[in-house]
Tab-separated table of C-alpha atoms in Angstrom:
chain	number	residue	atom	x	y	z
F	282	LEU	CA	17.840	24.343	-79.355
F	283	LYS	CA	18.350	23.800	-75.656
F	284	GLU	CA	20.930	21.094	-76.239
F	285	LEU	CA	23.306	23.565	-77.942
F	286	SER	CA	25.403	26.232	-76.273
F	287	ARG	CA	25.254	29.897	-77.317
F	288	SER	CA	28.711	29.717	-78.897
F	289	LYS	CA	27.748	26.556	-80.802
F	290	ILE	CA	24.721	28.358	-82.272
F	291	ILE	CA	26.945	31.279	-83.273
F	292	GLN	CA	29.241	28.791	-85.044
F	293	LEU	CA	26.235	27.391	-86.934
F	294	ILE	CA	25.180	30.900	-88.004
F	295	LYS	CA	28.671	31.821	-89.209
F	296	SER	CA	28.983	28.540	-91.132
F	297	SER	CA	25.658	29.234	-92.930
F	298	ASN	CA	23.898	26.354	-91.190
F	299	ILE	CA	21.348	28.794	-89.785
F	300	THR	CA	19.661	31.136	-92.276
F	301	VAL	CA	16.825	33.655	-92.122
F	302	ASN	CA	14.409	33.685	-95.073
F	303	ASN	CA	16.986	31.572	-96.962
F	304	TYR	CA	19.657	34.273	-96.549
F	305	GLU	CA	22.885	34.229	-94.562
F	306	VAL	CA	22.802	36.679	-91.634
F	307	ASP	CA	25.124	37.881	-88.879
F	308	PRO	CA	24.708	36.495	-85.349
F	309	ASP	CA	23.489	39.921	-84.160
F	310	TYR	CA	20.628	40.038	-86.716
F	311	ARG	CA	17.368	41.063	-85.015
F	312	ILE	CA	14.560	38.750	-86.042
F	313	SER	CA	11.162	40.158	-87.081
F	314	PHE	CA	7.664	38.741	-86.971
F	315	GLY	CA	7.192	36.450	-89.954
F	316	ASP	CA	10.896	35.609	-90.411
F	317	HIS	CA	11.515	32.006	-91.436
F	318	ILE	CA	14.541	30.559	-89.613
F	319	SER	CA	16.124	27.372	-91.008
F	320	VAL	CA	18.525	25.294	-88.952
F	321	ASN	CA	20.740	22.548	-90.356
F	322	ILE	CA	22.495	20.791	-87.481
F	323	GLN	CA	22.959	17.449	-89.286
F	324	LEU	CA	22.826	15.578	-85.984
F	325	ALA	CA	20.823	12.817	-87.658
F	326	LYS	CA	23.932	11.758	-89.594
F	327	VAL	CA	26.086	11.599	-86.486
F	328	THR	CA	26.312	8.360	-84.536
F	329	PRO	CA	25.297	9.193	-80.959
F	330	ILE	CA	27.987	8.740	-78.337
F	331	ASN	CA	26.777	7.362	-75.040
F	332	GLY	CA	28.185	7.803	-71.576
F	333	GLU	CA	29.803	4.785	-69.928
F	334	ASN	CA	30.724	4.144	-66.326
F	335	ILE	CA	34.495	4.102	-66.807
F	336	LYS	CA	36.714	5.268	-63.953
F	337	LEU	CA	38.714	8.442	-64.621
F	338	ASN	CA	41.912	9.412	-62.804
F	339	ILE	CA	41.090	13.118	-62.399
F	340	VAL	CA	44.043	15.338	-61.505
F	341	TYR	CA	42.153	18.656	-61.611
F	342	GLU	CA	38.641	19.815	-62.445
F	343	ASP	CA	36.593	23.019	-62.405
F	344	GLU	CA	33.564	24.357	-64.295
F	345	ASP	CA	35.619	24.932	-67.469
F	346	LEU	CA	37.934	21.957	-67.874
F	347	VAL	CA	39.196	18.664	-66.527
F	348	VAL	CA	42.745	17.276	-66.469
F	349	ILE	CA	43.083	13.505	-66.347
F	350	ASN	CA	45.962	11.057	-66.045
F	351	LYS	CA	45.103	8.621	-68.849
F	352	PRO	CA	46.233	5.015	-68.433
F	353	ALA	CA	47.745	3.135	-71.358
F	354	GLY	CA	45.299	0.923	-73.219
F	355	ILE	CA	42.345	3.291	-73.601
F	356	VAL	CA	41.525	5.394	-76.679
F	357	MET	CA	40.706	9.085	-76.380
F	358	HIS	CA	37.500	9.119	-78.464
F	359	PRO	CA	35.334	6.765	-80.562
F	360	GLY	CA	36.566	5.959	-84.049
F	361	ALA	CA	37.126	3.069	-86.421
F	362	GLY	CA	37.456	-0.090	-84.351
F	363	ASN	CA	36.734	1.749	-81.086
F	364	LYS	CA	33.047	2.597	-80.899
F	365	SER	CA	32.926	2.545	-77.103
F	366	GLY	CA	35.085	2.235	-74.010
F	367	THR	CA	36.893	5.531	-74.662
F	368	ILE	CA	37.820	8.554	-72.574
F	369	VAL	CA	34.986	10.512	-74.232
F	370	ASN	CA	32.431	7.863	-73.193
F	371	ALA	CA	33.716	8.179	-69.629
F	372	LEU	CA	33.560	11.994	-69.757
F	373	ILE	CA	29.945	12.042	-70.978
F	374	ASN	CA	29.032	9.862	-68.012
F	375	HIS	CA	31.032	12.116	-65.662
F	376	CYS	CA	30.098	15.560	-67.035
F	377	GLY	CA	26.549	14.956	-68.271
F	378	GLU	CA	24.738	14.865	-71.603
F	379	GLU	CA	25.533	18.510	-72.432
F	380	PHE	CA	29.184	17.514	-72.782
F	381	LYS	CA	28.285	15.812	-76.094
F	382	PHE	CA	27.989	19.223	-77.766
F	383	VAL	CA	31.311	20.743	-76.691
F	384	GLY	CA	33.430	21.377	-79.775
F	385	ASP	CA	33.356	18.546	-82.314
F	386	THR	CA	30.374	16.228	-81.762
F	387	GLN	CA	32.470	13.251	-82.917
F	388	ARG	CA	35.111	13.934	-80.258
F	389	PRO	CA	33.521	16.353	-77.788
F	390	GLY	CA	35.784	18.295	-75.462
F	391	ILE	CA	38.974	16.954	-77.023
F	392	VAL	CA	41.613	19.590	-77.807
F	393	HIS	CA	44.609	17.239	-77.987
F	394	ARG	CA	45.227	13.508	-77.854
F	395	ILE	CA	47.783	10.980	-76.717
F	396	ASP	CA	48.056	7.524	-78.268
F	397	LYS	CA	46.060	4.583	-76.964
F	398	ASP	CA	49.118	2.886	-75.481
F	399	THR	CA	50.668	6.075	-74.083
F	400	SER	CA	49.879	7.110	-70.522
F	401	GLY	CA	49.776	10.562	-68.985
F	402	LEU	CA	48.184	13.975	-68.753
F	403	VAL	CA	45.413	15.266	-70.999
F	404	VAL	CA	43.254	18.404	-70.665
F	405	ILE	CA	39.630	18.355	-71.842
F	406	ALA	CA	37.318	21.342	-72.339
F	407	LYS	CA	33.870	21.364	-70.727
F	408	ASN	CA	32.410	24.238	-72.771
F	409	ASP	CA	32.873	25.796	-76.206
F	410	PHE	CA	34.689	28.916	-74.957
F	411	THR	CA	37.296	26.790	-73.200
F	412	HIS	CA	37.531	24.458	-76.191
F	413	LYS	CA	38.395	27.331	-78.531
F	414	HIS	CA	40.759	28.999	-76.047
F	415	LEU	CA	42.749	25.804	-75.447
F	416	SER	CA	42.721	24.907	-79.147
F	417	ASP	CA	44.216	28.315	-79.930
F	418	GLN	CA	46.976	27.716	-77.372
F	419	PHE	CA	47.828	24.374	-78.960
F	420	ALA	CA	47.846	25.982	-82.402
F	421	ALA	CA	50.210	28.685	-81.105
F	422	HIS	CA	52.480	25.978	-79.561
F	423	SER	CA	52.279	27.723	-76.179
F	424	ILE	CA	51.186	24.607	-74.276
F	425	GLU	CA	53.891	22.930	-72.187
F	426	ARG	CA	54.032	19.174	-72.867
F	427	VAL	CA	56.847	17.018	-71.531
F	428	TYR	CA	57.133	13.253	-71.958
F	429	ILE	CA	59.342	10.559	-70.450
F	430	ALA	CA	60.498	8.106	-73.112
F	431	ILE	CA	62.493	4.888	-72.702
F	432	CYS	CA	64.173	4.031	-75.983
F	433	TRP	CA	66.682	1.499	-77.258
F	434	ASN	CA	70.375	2.322	-77.678
F	435	LYS	CA	72.390	5.359	-76.656
F	436	ILE	CA	71.124	8.478	-78.369
F	437	SER	CA	73.665	10.855	-79.873
F	438	PRO	CA	74.050	13.697	-79.214
F	439	PRO	CA	72.670	13.299	-75.676
F	440	SER	CA	70.398	16.321	-76.163
F	441	GLY	CA	69.120	18.199	-79.158
F	442	ILE	CA	66.241	19.047	-81.458
F	443	ILE	CA	64.623	16.751	-84.022
F	444	LYS	CA	62.757	18.585	-86.780
F	445	SER	CA	61.016	17.145	-89.831
F	446	LEU	CA	57.827	17.194	-91.889
F	447	LEU	CA	55.413	14.453	-90.801
F	448	SER	CA	52.812	12.920	-93.083
F	449	ARG	CA	50.979	9.618	-93.571
F	450	SER	CA	53.175	6.762	-94.718
F	451	ASN	CA	52.957	5.938	-98.407
F	452	LYS	CA	53.023	2.214	-97.587
F	453	ASN	CA	50.853	2.038	-94.463
F	454	ARG	CA	48.198	4.700	-93.842
F	455	THR	CA	48.054	3.885	-90.124
F	456	LYS	CA	51.679	4.979	-89.739
F	457	MET	CA	53.419	8.330	-90.019
F	458	MET	CA	56.739	9.134	-91.669
F	459	SER	CA	59.129	12.042	-92.059
F	460	SER	CA	59.439	13.774	-95.394
F	461	PHE	CA	61.454	16.615	-96.885
F	462	SER	CA	58.681	17.681	-99.234
F	463	LYS	CA	55.258	17.156	-97.645
F	464	GLY	CA	53.531	17.104	-94.290
F	465	LYS	CA	53.324	19.302	-91.205
F	466	VAL	CA	56.333	20.621	-89.314
F	467	ALA	CA	57.136	18.492	-86.266
F	468	ILE	CA	59.664	19.622	-83.642
F	469	THR	CA	60.815	17.553	-80.655
F	470	HIS	CA	63.306	18.801	-78.057
F	471	TYR	CA	64.995	15.971	-76.166
F	472	LYS	CA	67.609	15.469	-73.473
F	473	THR	CA	69.099	12.355	-71.916
F	474	ILE	CA	68.079	11.711	-68.316
F	475	GLU	CA	69.917	8.414	-67.876
F	476	ASN	CA	71.797	5.831	-69.933
F	477	LEU	CA	70.690	2.332	-68.936
F	478	LYS	CA	73.542	-0.193	-68.910
F	479	ASN	CA	73.559	-3.975	-68.694
F	480	LYS	CA	75.829	-6.088	-66.497
F	481	LYS	CA	78.643	-5.708	-69.039
F	482	ASN	CA	78.443	-1.920	-68.592
F	483	GLN	CA	77.063	-1.514	-72.120
F	484	THR	CA	74.378	1.090	-72.758
F	485	VAL	CA	71.334	-0.786	-74.051
F	486	ALA	CA	68.668	1.868	-73.546
F	487	THR	CA	68.160	5.525	-72.663
F	488	VAL	CA	65.659	7.425	-70.540
F	489	LEU	CA	64.792	10.656	-72.342
F	490	GLU	CA	62.833	13.758	-71.536
F	491	CYS	CA	61.029	14.953	-74.678
F	492	ARG	CA	59.415	18.385	-74.895
F	493	LEU	CA	56.976	18.888	-77.731
F	494	GLU	CA	57.085	22.166	-79.613
F	495	THR	CA	54.467	20.706	-81.957
F	496	GLY	CA	52.101	17.822	-81.302
F	497	ARG	CA	51.776	15.765	-84.464
F	498	THR	CA	50.417	12.225	-84.578
F	499	HIS	CA	53.030	9.708	-83.331
F	500	GLN	CA	55.623	12.519	-83.343
F	501	ILE	CA	57.983	11.230	-80.618
F	502	ARG	CA	57.669	7.629	-81.817
F	503	VAL	CA	58.587	8.517	-85.406
F	504	HIS	CA	61.381	10.925	-84.493
F	505	LEU	CA	63.142	8.510	-82.140
F	506	THR	CA	62.775	5.578	-84.542
F	507	GLU	CA	64.258	7.576	-87.393
F	508	LYS	CA	67.116	8.586	-85.094
F	509	GLY	CA	67.908	4.916	-84.497
F	510	SER	CA	66.443	4.736	-80.988
F	511	PRO	CA	62.872	3.399	-81.188
F	512	LEU	CA	60.775	3.314	-78.051
F	513	ILE	CA	60.902	0.069	-76.110
F	514	GLY	CA	57.632	-1.786	-76.634
F	515	ASP	CA	56.662	0.119	-79.793
F	516	ARG	CA	55.255	-2.649	-81.979
F	517	THR	CA	54.408	-0.264	-84.814
F	518	TYR	CA	57.629	1.681	-85.338
F	519	GLY	CA	60.408	-0.367	-83.817
F	520	ARG	CA	61.050	-4.015	-83.068
F	521	SER	CA	63.191	-4.967	-80.099
F	522	PRO	CA	66.782	-5.455	-81.324
F	523	GLN	CA	67.784	-9.069	-80.750
F	524	SER	CA	71.374	-8.159	-79.887
F	525	LYS	CA	70.146	-5.979	-77.027
F	526	LEU	CA	67.619	-8.530	-75.790
F	527	ARG	CA	70.287	-11.226	-75.541
F	528	SER	CA	72.261	-9.021	-73.159
F	529	LEU	CA	69.329	-8.547	-70.779
F	530	SER	CA	68.090	-10.699	-67.924
F	531	GLU	CA	65.028	-12.910	-68.319
F	532	SER	CA	63.084	-10.725	-65.868
F	533	THR	CA	63.789	-7.639	-67.996
F	534	ILE	CA	62.685	-9.429	-71.162
F	535	GLN	CA	59.441	-10.421	-69.454
F	536	SER	CA	58.924	-6.812	-68.311
F	537	ILE	CA	59.266	-5.674	-71.924
F	538	LYS	CA	56.828	-8.331	-73.162
F	539	LYS	CA	54.266	-7.269	-70.560
F	540	LEU	CA	54.333	-3.591	-71.566
F	541	PRO	CA	50.892	-2.399	-72.744
F	542	GLY	CA	52.621	-0.599	-75.594
F	543	GLN	CA	55.419	1.877	-76.184
F	544	ALA	CA	57.365	3.088	-73.132
F	545	LEU	CA	56.081	6.653	-73.266
F	546	HIS	CA	54.432	8.778	-70.577
F	547	ALA	CA	53.094	12.344	-70.736
F	548	LYS	CA	54.462	13.519	-67.395
F	549	SER	CA	53.974	17.303	-67.515
F	550	LEU	CA	51.286	19.641	-68.838
F	551	GLY	CA	51.066	23.420	-68.549
F	552	PHE	CA	48.651	25.949	-70.049
F	553	LEU	CA	46.888	29.272	-69.485
F	554	HIS	CA	43.498	28.782	-67.841
F	555	PRO	CA	40.906	30.290	-70.241
F	556	THR	CA	38.819	32.111	-67.617
F	557	LYS	CA	41.083	32.372	-64.569
F	558	GLU	CA	43.854	33.744	-66.812
F	559	LYS	CA	46.676	32.136	-64.857
F	560	MET	CA	49.163	29.435	-65.776
F	561	LEU	CA	48.427	25.953	-64.498
F	562	HIS	CA	51.052	23.213	-64.311
F	563	PHE	CA	50.468	19.520	-63.633
F	564	GLN	CA	52.754	16.526	-63.097
F	565	ALA	CA	52.000	12.796	-63.283
F	566	ILE	CA	54.338	10.097	-61.967
F	567	MET	CA	55.163	7.430	-64.530
F	568	PRO	CA	53.322	4.095	-64.192
F	569	ASP	CA	54.916	1.359	-62.073
F	570	TYR	CA	55.594	-0.852	-65.096
F	571	LEU	CA	57.880	1.827	-66.587
F	572	SER	CA	59.837	2.465	-63.380
F	573	LYS	CA	60.141	-1.308	-62.867
F	574	LEU	CA	61.451	-1.654	-66.445
F	575	ILE	CA	64.136	0.961	-65.796
F	576	ASN	CA	65.198	-0.671	-62.541
F	577	SER	CA	65.153	-4.129	-64.119
F	578	ILE	CA	67.604	-3.106	-66.858
F	579	LYS	CA	69.924	-1.495	-64.301
F	580	SER	CA	69.891	-4.426	-61.846
């Protein structure tokens, strides 16, 4: 099983996918002459993921992990409607075929995700030890993740905590919603960086810094929408308010229309390196189209 790492084989043993003489055994079992070892990898049922020559904006890389600055418009891993052209396809091409077997074979190396139309920092594991170590940090909510969000309206209070239970929407399964009775706990800490005013000195939008205590699907987008301040450009959770658009210049309206998606950028990422055992911190400047949008509203 040369294509599998030692830790992956141990996972197969512990999950009863490797047996000896039809019995479950511990990973430290010493095999004897005549033992019959059965392996059930089920790779035949998995659609192979191929490497593709897609350029990656690599912020940091070593033998254990890689940190990239993901542009808006590209999906993290293959899935329904996105069989190729993803970050994972690019990573297989960059890291080699062995990368296919890191963690989950359907999304190798991935320990967290950001939405297709969100830009910013993502860390990817290059081996199973790192994958588990980083996954444990995310589960313990010890990873530092800070986003810059540009949302409609003036948010009140200017800083605070949004907490709810997030689950799939009852009406649209591609969307998330808050609930008092079901779902996973989602906690977003936010603070106002700048209120963006039009020529009449009216606040039409706000630049926020959002720190994730948890990282649920669409968490920031749902929380800000439910607070009455949807992200600018978010076509799923919040339409542009016509009253605000009428107060903006034509150039600003065009900037909004040209956004690749919601005005959200993962600007900061910090975590404990699994093998070097030291904290690493990374920053990524927001894309030009977001800084131009901010300046356009203010001008």
